[in-house]
Amino acid sequence: MSGSLKGSDIVSIRDFSREQIEQILNVADKMVPVAKGEEKSTELEGRVLGSLFYEPSTRTRLSFEAAMTRLGGRTLGFDEPKGSSVAKGETLADTIRMVDAYSDVIVLRHPQEGAARLAGHFAEKPVINAGDGAGQHPTQTLLDLFTIRNEKGGIDGNHVVIVGDLKYGRTVHSLSEALSMFGAKLTFVAPPTLQMPKEHIKHIESKGLKPKISNSLDEVIGDADVLYVTRIQKERFPDPAEYRKVAGAFTINRTMLREAKKDMIVMHPLPRMNEINPDVDGTDHARYFVQAFNGVPVRMALLSMVLGGME
Ligand code: NCD
């Protein structure tokens, strides 16, 4: 992908250049007053978003819908495939062909890795990947980058410690690859069985970075500028016994944060289970709720650019 995003599929963070990411974040900055409802916009009036969620979602689905609504557009689709012809056995290709005819842009979340790329082949309208199995989650990454940029005054040079399920967590696959484009320092903290897959490490190393691998949060927390916490992805474990071995492996609480830099921020794509104790919510470190709000301006920027509004 190069230059304008108009008409483009958004499938993987690898599809973007650093300049394109910066351009999206700049447009997102301008969207904030509209995202908050302080200003009105009719930019996407008459445009329709087809929203297909084959997996559960709260923030991604609702913030896409909020983004489209705030820009004057409308959304149709389903939030679980049970109520659609998917339950009768319709293929993804056929469902996509239909929604392609009913809408101007398609947002797809699906349990299979590669589903968004496949959907892009069957749709003429742009397809945006809202998470494909344990693959990628590029729009989450854009809002994560937006949050880091706003909260830390920039992305470059920050030490980002990513902790939790790095094997199955799609948000951290996209995020770590994006951070490598910005030259952030990366540390991956996970139980050995849930460490970052080699494929992603190789990609990061190809950008000239050498991520540190650790299984001890205590060792690295004091040096972090950003602590990005993730949920163990229970639904992706082939064997429930394997899940039980690692469930609750890392829990961040207020006491542990005494070791952290004063201005270190804690992020999480949410939903959280027990990885972040609620006693962290009231500290100056917590940024996960601001991060969740940032999904709205960032997705407004993307929809606007993909549909050919702002450049
Ligand atoms: C994440 C996802 O669906 O990958 N949630 C989100 O989109 N904010 C993270 C998760 O489910 O753990």
Coordinates of N, CA, C and O and ligand atoms in Angstrom, one line a residue, residues 59-60 109 137 140 170-171 231 233 269-271, ligand 1:
R59 N -15.4 -3.3 22.3 CA -14.8 -2.1 21.9 C -14.6 -1.9 20.4 O -14.9 -0.9 19.8
T60 N -14.1 -3.0 19.8 CA -13.8 -2.8 18.3 C -15.1 -2.6 17.6 O -15.2 -1.7 16.8
R109 N -14.4 -9.3 11.6 CA -13.7 -10.1 12.7 C -14.0 -11.5 12.5 O -15.2 -11.9 12.4
H137 N -4.3 -7.5 14.2 CA -5.4 -6.6 14.6 C -4.9 -5.2 14.3 O -4.6 -4.4 15.3
Q140 N -6.5 -2.0 16.0 CA -6.1 -1.8 17.5 C -4.7 -1.2 17.6 O -4.5 -0.4 18.4
R170 N -3.3 -11.4 19.0 CA -3.1 -10.8 17.7 C -2.7 -9.3 17.9 O -2.0 -8.7 17.0
T171 N -3.2 -8.7 19.0 CA -2.9 -7.2 19.1 C -1.4 -7.0 19.2 O -0.9 -6.1 18.7
R231 N -4.4 -10.2 27.8 CA -5.1 -11.4 28.3 C -4.6 -12.7 27.7 O -4.2 -12.7 26.6
Q233 N -5.2 -15.8 25.9 CA -6.3 -16.0 24.9 C -6.9 -17.4 25.0 O -6.6 -18.3 24.2
P269 N -5.4 -3.9 25.7 CA -6.4 -3.7 24.7 C -7.8 -4.0 25.2 O -8.8 -3.6 24.6
L270 N -7.9 -4.6 26.4 CA -9.2 -5.1 27.0 C -9.9 -6.0 26.1 O -9.7 -6.0 24.9
P271 N -10.7 -7.0 26.6 CA -11.1 -7.1 28.0 C -10.0 -7.7 28.9 O -9.2 -8.5 28.4
Ligands
NCD1 C1 -8.5 -7.9 21.7 C2 -8.9 -8.8 20.6 O1 -10.0 -9.1 20.3 O2 -7.9 -9.3 20.0 N1 -9.6 -7.1 22.1 C3 -9.8 -5.9 21.4 O3 -10.0 -5.9 20.2 N2 -9.7 -4.7 22.1 C4 -7.8 -8.5 22.9 C5 -8.4 -9.7 23.6 O4 -9.5 -10.2 23.2 O5 -7.7 -10.1 24.5

